[in-house]
């Protein structure tokens, strides 16, 4: 283990050096607040406490600071790795400003949704510990958001080869693991709530509200809500998701999907959904091109194609003796039978005057 720590630290520092000021600043604040946690209870003052978030206390600043608070060294490591991974994989695609907006939207949503969830739990159980004992803090919600964004941009990438795990199943797979750990009481409820609401809020933002060059959101089929679940459950989940989306469209929370038809296309009628990411189409083209090149390479290795010029020359050599032999047989047969030949030769033709 000690042998790999210097290598891991070297790779981490190299990755951090190539990121923007936004990523470096977030990492520095996380480290600073972790050191400060040895002196004061940062989770109480900067984390979201459901009973203090709502009036009359109204600690609204905790919605912006709860994601920066960590109390354990391993949690700090996960937080720093999450922020650096977002800087390396998402920032080149979105830019530093959009990454900062995504960071703020996900974490504020996690704080609000988590506080409302615990408020509803209190109303059902009348247990005050859900209001004043629970602390929502840490970067686990943003981790869920980063995994959802990676599913959108590189969902077909392989994370593990044995067993084969693709990026598109990682968000729900980790949610399942956390749910099992919660049932065994190995983790607190705020951990599961933070990650779950991070996955949900990030998908809603990326699906309907993120601004880019082609409009808003990403309405492609591979990023539908049903694709987060196993294939056997996707029809049922898709039906429920469509019903919820229809309700949200009626209350004007979400916009209705608009299809545009290009009748003047040279091949046939094409349908384009506003909000689809052109990088998704480029990714699919690259995968198709790679598969085609591999298939052509296998065919070339199995058999070597003959040259067309060599084949044509061989046919000429084979056909020439046959024609000559046939002509000789025809002339010989005509002289033996003393019959008039139907061939006109220069000897039979009359001389010109």
CSV table of C-alpha atoms in Angstrom, one decimal:
chain,number,residue,atom,x,y,z
A,1,UNK,CA,0.0,0.0,0.0
A,2,UNK,CA,2.8,2.4,0.9
A,3,UNK,CA,4.4,1.7,-2.5
A,4,UNK,CA,1.3,3.0,-4.4
A,5,UNK,CA,0.7,6.1,-2.3
A,6,UNK,CA,3.5,8.2,-3.8
A,7,UNK,CA,2.4,7.2,-7.3
A,8,UNK,CA,-1.2,8.1,-6.6
A,9,UNK,CA,-0.2,11.4,-5.1
A,10,UNK,CA,1.9,12.2,-8.2
A,11,UNK,CA,-0.9,11.4,-10.6
A,12,UNK,CA,-3.4,13.5,-8.4
A,13,UNK,CA,-1.1,16.5,-8.4
A,14,UNK,CA,-0.5,16.2,-12.1
A,15,UNK,CA,-4.2,16.1,-12.8
A,16,UNK,CA,-4.9,19.0,-10.4
A,17,UNK,CA,-2.2,21.1,-12.1
A,18,UNK,CA,-4.0,20.8,-15.5
A,19,UNK,CA,-7.4,22.0,-14.1
A,20,UNK,CA,-8.8,25.5,-13.9
A,21,UNK,CA,-8.9,28.0,-11.0
A,22,UNK,CA,-12.4,26.9,-10.1
A,23,UNK,CA,-11.3,23.3,-9.4
A,24,UNK,CA,-8.2,24.4,-7.5
A,25,UNK,CA,-10.3,26.8,-5.4
A,26,UNK,CA,-12.9,24.1,-4.4
A,27,UNK,CA,-10.1,21.7,-3.5
A,28,UNK,CA,-8.4,24.3,-1.4
A,29,UNK,CA,-11.6,25.2,0.5
A,30,UNK,CA,-12.3,21.5,1.2
A,31,UNK,CA,-8.9,21.0,2.7
A,32,UNK,CA,-9.1,24.2,4.7
A,33,UNK,CA,-12.5,23.4,6.2
A,34,UNK,CA,-11.3,19.8,7.0
A,35,UNK,CA,-8.4,21.3,9.0
A,36,UNK,CA,-10.8,23.7,10.7
A,37,UNK,CA,-13.1,20.8,11.7
A,38,UNK,CA,-10.5,19.8,14.3
A,39,UNK,CA,-11.1,23.0,16.2
A,40,UNK,CA,-14.9,23.7,15.6
A,41,UNK,CA,-17.9,21.7,14.6
A,42,UNK,CA,-18.0,22.8,10.9
A,43,UNK,CA,-20.8,20.3,10.1
A,44,UNK,CA,-23.2,22.2,12.5
A,45,UNK,CA,-22.4,25.7,11.3
A,46,UNK,CA,-21.9,25.0,7.6
A,47,UNK,CA,-23.9,21.8,7.0
A,48,UNK,CA,-27.6,21.7,6.3
A,49,UNK,CA,-29.7,21.0,9.4
A,50,UNK,CA,-33.4,20.7,8.3
A,51,UNK,CA,-34.8,22.3,11.4
A,52,UNK,CA,-32.5,25.4,11.0
A,53,UNK,CA,-32.9,25.8,7.2
A,54,UNK,CA,-36.6,26.7,7.3
A,55,UNK,CA,-38.1,29.7,9.1
A,56,UNK,CA,-37.7,31.2,11.7
A,57,UNK,CA,-34.0,30.3,11.7
A,58,UNK,CA,-33.5,30.3,7.9
A,59,UNK,CA,-29.8,29.3,7.6
A,60,UNK,CA,-29.8,29.6,3.8
A,61,UNK,CA,-26.0,29.9,3.6
A,62,UNK,CA,-25.7,26.3,4.4
A,63,UNK,CA,-27.1,25.4,1.0
A,64,UNK,CA,-23.9,26.8,-0.5
A,65,UNK,CA,-21.4,25.5,2.1
A,66,UNK,CA,-22.6,22.0,3.1
A,67,UNK,CA,-20.9,20.4,0.1
A,68,UNK,CA,-17.4,21.7,1.2
A,69,UNK,CA,-17.6,20.2,4.7
A,70,UNK,CA,-15.9,16.9,5.5
A,71,UNK,CA,-15.0,15.3,8.8
A,72,UNK,CA,-13.0,12.3,7.8
A,73,UNK,CA,-9.8,11.9,5.8
A,74,UNK,CA,-11.3,9.3,3.5
A,75,UNK,CA,-14.2,11.6,2.8
A,76,UNK,CA,-11.8,14.3,1.9
A,77,UNK,CA,-10.0,12.0,-0.5
A,78,UNK,CA,-13.3,11.1,-2.2
A,79,UNK,CA,-14.3,14.8,-2.5
A,80,UNK,CA,-11.0,15.9,-4.0
A,81,UNK,CA,-11.0,13.0,-6.4
A,82,UNK,CA,-14.6,13.9,-7.5
A,83,UNK,CA,-13.8,17.5,-8.1
A,84,UNK,CA,-10.5,16.7,-10.0
A,85,UNK,CA,-12.3,14.1,-12.1
A,86,UNK,CA,-15.0,16.7,-13.0
A,87,UNK,CA,-12.3,19.2,-13.9
A,88,UNK,CA,-10.4,16.7,-16.1
A,89,UNK,CA,-13.4,15.1,-17.9
A,90,UNK,CA,-16.3,17.6,-17.9
A,91,UNK,CA,-14.5,21.0,-17.8
A,92,UNK,CA,-13.0,20.6,-21.3
A,93,UNK,CA,-16.4,19.9,-22.7
A,94,UNK,CA,-18.4,22.5,-20.8
A,95,UNK,CA,-16.0,25.2,-19.7
A,96,UNK,CA,-15.1,26.4,-16.2
A,97,UNK,CA,-18.2,28.6,-15.8
A,98,UNK,CA,-20.7,25.8,-16.8
A,99,UNK,CA,-18.9,23.4,-14.4
A,100,UNK,CA,-19.3,25.9,-11.6
A,101,UNK,CA,-23.0,26.4,-12.5
A,102,UNK,CA,-23.5,22.6,-12.5
A,103,UNK,CA,-21.6,22.4,-9.1
A,104,UNK,CA,-23.9,25.0,-7.6
A,105,UNK,CA,-27.2,23.6,-9.0
A,106,UNK,CA,-26.5,20.1,-7.8
A,107,UNK,CA,-25.4,21.0,-4.3
A,108,UNK,CA,-28.1,23.5,-3.7
A,109,UNK,CA,-30.7,21.0,-4.9
A,110,UNK,CA,-29.3,18.3,-2.7
A,111,UNK,CA,-29.6,20.6,0.4
A,112,UNK,CA,-33.2,21.6,-0.4
A,113,UNK,CA,-34.5,18.2,-1.4
A,114,UNK,CA,-32.8,16.6,1.6
A,115,UNK,CA,-34.2,19.1,4.0
A,116,UNK,CA,-37.7,18.7,2.6
A,117,UNK,CA,-37.4,14.9,2.7
A,118,UNK,CA,-36.5,15.0,6.4
A,119,UNK,CA,-39.3,17.5,7.1
A,120,UNK,CA,-41.8,15.1,5.5
A,121,UNK,CA,-40.3,12.3,7.6
A,122,UNK,CA,-40.8,14.4,10.7
A,123,UNK,CA,-44.4,15.1,9.8
A,124,UNK,CA,-45.0,11.4,9.5
A,125,UNK,CA,-43.1,10.3,12.6
A,126,UNK,CA,-43.0,13.4,14.8
A,127,UNK,CA,-39.4,12.6,15.7
A,128,UNK,CA,-37.5,15.8,16.3
A,129,UNK,CA,-34.2,14.1,15.5
A,130,UNK,CA,-35.0,14.3,11.8
A,131,UNK,CA,-35.1,18.1,12.1
A,132,UNK,CA,-32.2,18.9,14.5
A,133,UNK,CA,-29.9,15.9,14.7
A,134,UNK,CA,-29.5,15.1,11.0
A,135,UNK,CA,-26.7,16.9,9.2
A,136,UNK,CA,-26.5,17.0,5.4
A,137,UNK,CA,-22.9,17.7,4.3
A,138,UNK,CA,-20.2,16.4,2.0
A,139,UNK,CA,-19.5,16.0,-1.7
A,140,UNK,CA,-21.4,12.7,-2.2
A,141,UNK,CA,-24.3,14.5,-3.9
A,142,UNK,CA,-21.9,16.1,-6.4
A,143,UNK,CA,-20.3,12.7,-7.0
A,144,UNK,CA,-23.7,11.4,-8.1
A,145,UNK,CA,-24.0,14.4,-10.4
A,146,UNK,CA,-20.6,13.8,-11.9
A,147,UNK,CA,-21.5,10.1,-12.6
A,148,UNK,CA,-24.7,11.2,-14.3
A,149,UNK,CA,-22.8,13.7,-16.5
A,150,UNK,CA,-20.3,11.0,-17.4
A,151,UNK,CA,-23.1,8.6,-18.3
A,152,UNK,CA,-24.3,11.4,-20.7
A,153,UNK,CA,-21.0,12.1,-22.3
A,154,UNK,CA,-19.2,8.7,-22.2
A,155,UNK,CA,-21.8,6.1,-21.3
A,156,UNK,CA,-20.5,3.3,-23.5
A,157,UNK,CA,-17.0,3.4,-22.0
A,158,UNK,CA,-15.9,0.4,-20.0
A,159,UNK,CA,-15.1,1.0,-16.3
A,160,UNK,CA,-14.3,-2.6,-15.4
A,161,UNK,CA,-13.4,-5.4,-17.7
A,162,UNK,CA,-14.0,-8.3,-15.4
A,163,UNK,CA,-16.8,-8.2,-14.7
A,164,UNK,CA,-17.7,-5.9,-17.6
A,165,UNK,CA,-19.2,-2.7,-16.2
A,166,UNK,CA,-20.0,0.2,-18.4
A,167,UNK,CA,-20.2,3.8,-17.4
A,168,UNK,CA,-23.9,4.1,-18.0
A,169,UNK,CA,-24.8,1.7,-15.2
A,170,UNK,CA,-22.4,3.1,-12.6
A,171,UNK,CA,-24.8,5.8,-11.1
A,172,UNK,CA,-27.6,3.3,-10.2
A,173,UNK,CA,-25.1,0.6,-9.3
A,174,UNK,CA,-23.5,2.8,-6.7
A,175,UNK,CA,-27.0,3.8,-5.5
A,176,UNK,CA,-27.9,0.2,-5.0
A,177,UNK,CA,-24.7,-0.4,-3.0
A,178,UNK,CA,-25.4,2.5,-0.7
A,179,UNK,CA,-29.0,1.3,-0.2
A,180,UNK,CA,-27.8,-2.1,0.9
A,181,UNK,CA,-25.2,-0.5,3.2
A,182,UNK,CA,-28.0,1.6,4.7
A,183,UNK,CA,-30.2,-1.4,5.3
A,184,UNK,CA,-27.3,-3.0,7.2
A,185,UNK,CA,-27.0,0.3,9.2
A,186,UNK,CA,-23.3,0.7,8.1
A,187,UNK,CA,-23.9,4.2,6.8
A,188,UNK,CA,-26.2,7.0,7.9
A,189,UNK,CA,-29.4,8.0,6.1
A,190,UNK,CA,-27.9,11.4,5.0
A,191,UNK,CA,-25.3,9.6,2.9
A,192,UNK,CA,-28.0,7.8,0.9
A,193,UNK,CA,-30.1,10.9,0.7
A,194,UNK,CA,-27.3,13.1,-0.5
A,195,UNK,CA,-26.2,10.7,-3.3
A,196,UNK,CA,-29.8,9.9,-4.4
A,197,UNK,CA,-30.8,13.6,-4.7
A,198,UNK,CA,-27.6,14.4,-6.4
A,199,UNK,CA,-28.3,11.8,-9.1
A,200,UNK,CA,-31.9,13.1,-9.5
A,201,UNK,CA,-31.1,16.8,-9.6
A,202,UNK,CA,-28.2,16.5,-12.0
A,203,UNK,CA,-30.3,14.4,-14.4
A,204,UNK,CA,-33.1,17.0,-14.3
A,205,UNK,CA,-30.7,19.8,-15.0
A,206,UNK,CA,-28.8,18.1,-17.8
A,207,UNK,CA,-32.0,16.7,-19.4
A,208,UNK,CA,-34.1,19.9,-19.4
A,209,UNK,CA,-32.2,23.1,-18.4
A,210,UNK,CA,-28.5,23.0,-19.3
A,211,UNK,CA,-27.7,25.6,-22.0
A,212,UNK,CA,-25.4,24.8,-24.9
A,213,UNK,CA,-25.0,25.6,-28.6
A,214,UNK,CA,-28.1,23.8,-29.7
A,215,UNK,CA,-30.5,25.0,-27.1
A,216,UNK,CA,-31.4,23.6,-23.8
A,217,UNK,CA,-31.1,20.1,-22.3
A,218,UNK,CA,-30.4,16.7,-23.8
A,219,UNK,CA,-33.5,14.9,-25.1
A,220,UNK,CA,-31.6,12.0,-26.7
A,221,UNK,CA,-32.9,8.4,-26.1
A,222,UNK,CA,-29.8,7.1,-24.4
A,223,UNK,CA,-30.2,9.7,-21.6
A,224,UNK,CA,-33.8,9.0,-20.8
A,225,UNK,CA,-34.7,8.3,-17.2
A,226,UNK,CA,-35.6,4.7,-17.9
A,227,UNK,CA,-32.1,4.0,-19.1
A,228,UNK,CA,-30.8,4.2,-15.5
A,229,UNK,CA,-32.6,1.0,-14.7
A,230,UNK,CA,-32.2,-2.6,-16.0
A,231,UNK,CA,-33.8,-3.4,-19.3
A,232,UNK,CA,-36.5,-5.5,-17.8
A,233,UNK,CA,-37.8,-2.5,-15.8
A,234,UNK,CA,-37.3,0.1,-18.5
A,235,UNK,CA,-40.8,-0.1,-20.0
A,236,UNK,CA,-42.5,0.3,-16.7
A,237,UNK,CA,-40.2,3.1,-15.5
A,238,UNK,CA,-40.5,4.8,-18.9
A,239,UNK,CA,-44.3,4.8,-18.6
A,240,UNK,CA,-44.2,6.3,-15.2
A,241,UNK,CA,-41.6,8.9,-16.2
A,242,UNK,CA,-43.7,10.0,-19.2
A,243,UNK,CA,-46.7,10.5,-16.9
A,244,UNK,CA,-44.7,12.6,-14.5
A,245,UNK,CA,-43.2,14.6,-17.4
A,246,UNK,CA,-46.7,15.2,-18.7
A,247,UNK,CA,-47.8,16.6,-15.4
A,248,UNK,CA,-44.8,18.8,-15.1
A,249,UNK,CA,-45.4,20.1,-18.6
A,250,UNK,CA,-48.9,21.1,-17.7
A,251,UNK,CA,-47.8,23.0,-14.6
A,252,UNK,CA,-45.1,24.6,-16.8
A,253,UNK,CA,-42.2,23.2,-14.8
A,254,UNK,CA,-40.8,21.4,-17.9
A,255,UNK,CA,-41.1,22.2,-21.6
A,256,UNK,CA,-42.7,19.8,-24.0
A,257,UNK,CA,-40.4,18.0,-26.4
A,258,UNK,CA,-40.6,19.6,-29.9
A,259,UNK,CA,-39.7,17.7,-33.0
A,260,UNK,CA,-38.5,19.4,-36.2
A,261,UNK,CA,-38.9,17.8,-39.6
A,262,UNK,CA,-36.4,18.6,-42.4
A,263,UNK,CA,-38.3,17.7,-45.6
A,264,UNK,CA,-35.6,19.1,-47.8
A,265,UNK,CA,-33.1,16.5,-46.7
A,266,UNK,CA,-31.4,14.8,-49.7
A,267,UNK,CA,-32.1,11.2,-48.5
A,268,UNK,CA,-35.4,11.2,-46.6
A,269,UNK,CA,-37.2,13.0,-43.9
A,270,UNK,CA,-35.0,13.5,-40.9
A,271,UNK,CA,-36.1,14.3,-37.3
A,272,UNK,CA,-34.0,16.4,-35.0
A,273,UNK,CA,-34.7,16.9,-31.3
A,274,UNK,CA,-33.7,20.4,-30.0
A,275,UNK,CA,-31.3,20.0,-27.2
A,276,UNK,CA,-29.4,16.9,-28.4
A,277,UNK,CA,-25.7,17.2,-27.9
A,278,UNK,CA,-23.7,17.1,-31.1
A,279,UNK,CA,-20.9,15.4,-29.1
A,280,UNK,CA,-23.2,12.4,-28.7
A,281,UNK,CA,-23.6,12.1,-32.4
A,282,UNK,CA,-19.9,12.4,-32.9
A,283,UNK,CA,-19.3,9.7,-30.3
A,284,UNK,CA,-21.6,7.3,-32.0
A,285,UNK,CA,-19.9,8.0,-35.4
A,286,UNK,CA,-16.5,7.3,-33.9
A,287,UNK,CA,-17.7,4.0,-32.4
A,288,UNK,CA,-19.3,2.9,-35.7
A,289,UNK,CA,-16.2,3.8,-37.7
A,290,UNK,CA,-14.0,1.9,-35.2
A,291,UNK,CA,-16.2,-1.2,-35.5
A,292,UNK,CA,-16.2,-1.0,-39.3
A,293,UNK,CA,-12.4,-0.7,-39.4
A,294,UNK,CA,-12.0,-3.7,-37.2
A,295,UNK,CA,-14.4,-5.8,-39.3
A,296,UNK,CA,-12.5,-4.8,-42.5
A,297,UNK,CA,-9.2,-5.7,-40.9
A,298,UNK,CA,-10.5,-9.2,-40.0
A,299,UNK,CA,-11.6,-9.8,-43.6
A,300,UNK,CA,-8.3,-8.7,-45.0
A,301,UNK,CA,-6.4,-11.0,-42.6
A,302,UNK,CA,-8.6,-14.0,-43.6
A,303,UNK,CA,-8.2,-13.8,-47.4
A,304,UNK,CA,-6.0,-11.9,-49.9
A,305,UNK,CA,-7.9,-10.4,-52.8
A,306,UNK,CA,-6.3,-11.3,-56.3
A,307,UNK,CA,-5.3,-8.5,-58.7
A,308,UNK,CA,-7.8,-7.6,-61.4
A,309,UNK,CA,-5.1,-7.0,-64.0
A,310,UNK,CA,-3.4,-10.4,-63.4
A,311,UNK,CA,-6.8,-12.1,-63.8
A,312,UNK,CA,-7.5,-10.3,-67.0
A,313,UNK,CA,-4.1,-11.2,-68.5
A,314,UNK,CA,-4.6,-14.8,-67.6
A,315,UNK,CA,-8.0,-14.9,-69.4
A,316,UNK,CA,-6.4,-13.4,-72.5
A,317,UNK,CA,-3.7,-16.1,-72.6
A,318,UNK,CA,-6.2,-18.9,-72.2
A,319,UNK,CA,-8.6,-17.6,-74.8
A,320,UNK,CA,-6.1,-16.8,-77.6
A,321,UNK,CA,-5.0,-20.5,-78.4
A,322,UNK,CA,-8.6,-21.6,-78.4
A,323,UNK,CA,-9.6,-19.0,-81.0
A,324,UNK,CA,-6.6,-19.9,-83.2
A,325,UNK,CA,-7.3,-23.6,-83.1
A,326,UNK,CA,-10.9,-23.1,-83.9
A,327,UNK,CA,-10.0,-20.9,-86.9
A,328,UNK,CA,-7.6,-23.6,-88.2
A,329,UNK,CA,-10.2,-26.3,-87.9
A,330,UNK,CA,-12.8,-24.3,-89.8
A,331,UNK,CA,-10.4,-23.6,-92.7
A,332,UNK,CA,-9.2,-27.2,-92.9
A,333,UNK,CA,-12.7,-28.6,-92.8
A,334,UNK,CA,-13.8,-26.3,-95.7
A,335,UNK,CA,-10.9,-27.4,-98.0
A,336,UNK,CA,-11.5,-31.1,-97.3
A,337,UNK,CA,-15.2,-31.0,-98.3
A,338,UNK,CA,-14.5,-28.9,-101.5
A,339,UNK,CA,-17.3,-26.6,-100.6
A,340,UNK,CA,-17.5,-22.9,-101.0
A,341,UNK,CA,-16.2,-21.1,-98.0
A,342,UNK,CA,-18.3,-18.4,-96.5
A,343,UNK,CA,-15.1,-16.5,-95.5
A,344,UNK,CA,-13.9,-13.8,-97.8
A,345,UNK,CA,-10.2,-13.6,-98.2
A,346,UNK,CA,-7.9,-11.2,-100.1
A,347,UNK,CA,-7.1,-13.9,-102.7
A,348,UNK,CA,-10.7,-14.4,-103.7
A,349,UNK,CA,-11.4,-10.7,-104.0
A,350,UNK,CA,-11.1,-9.2,-107.5
A,351,UNK,CA,-8.1,-7.0,-108.1
A,352,UNK,CA,-8.8,-3.3,-108.3
A,353,UNK,CA,-8.4,-1.4,-111.5
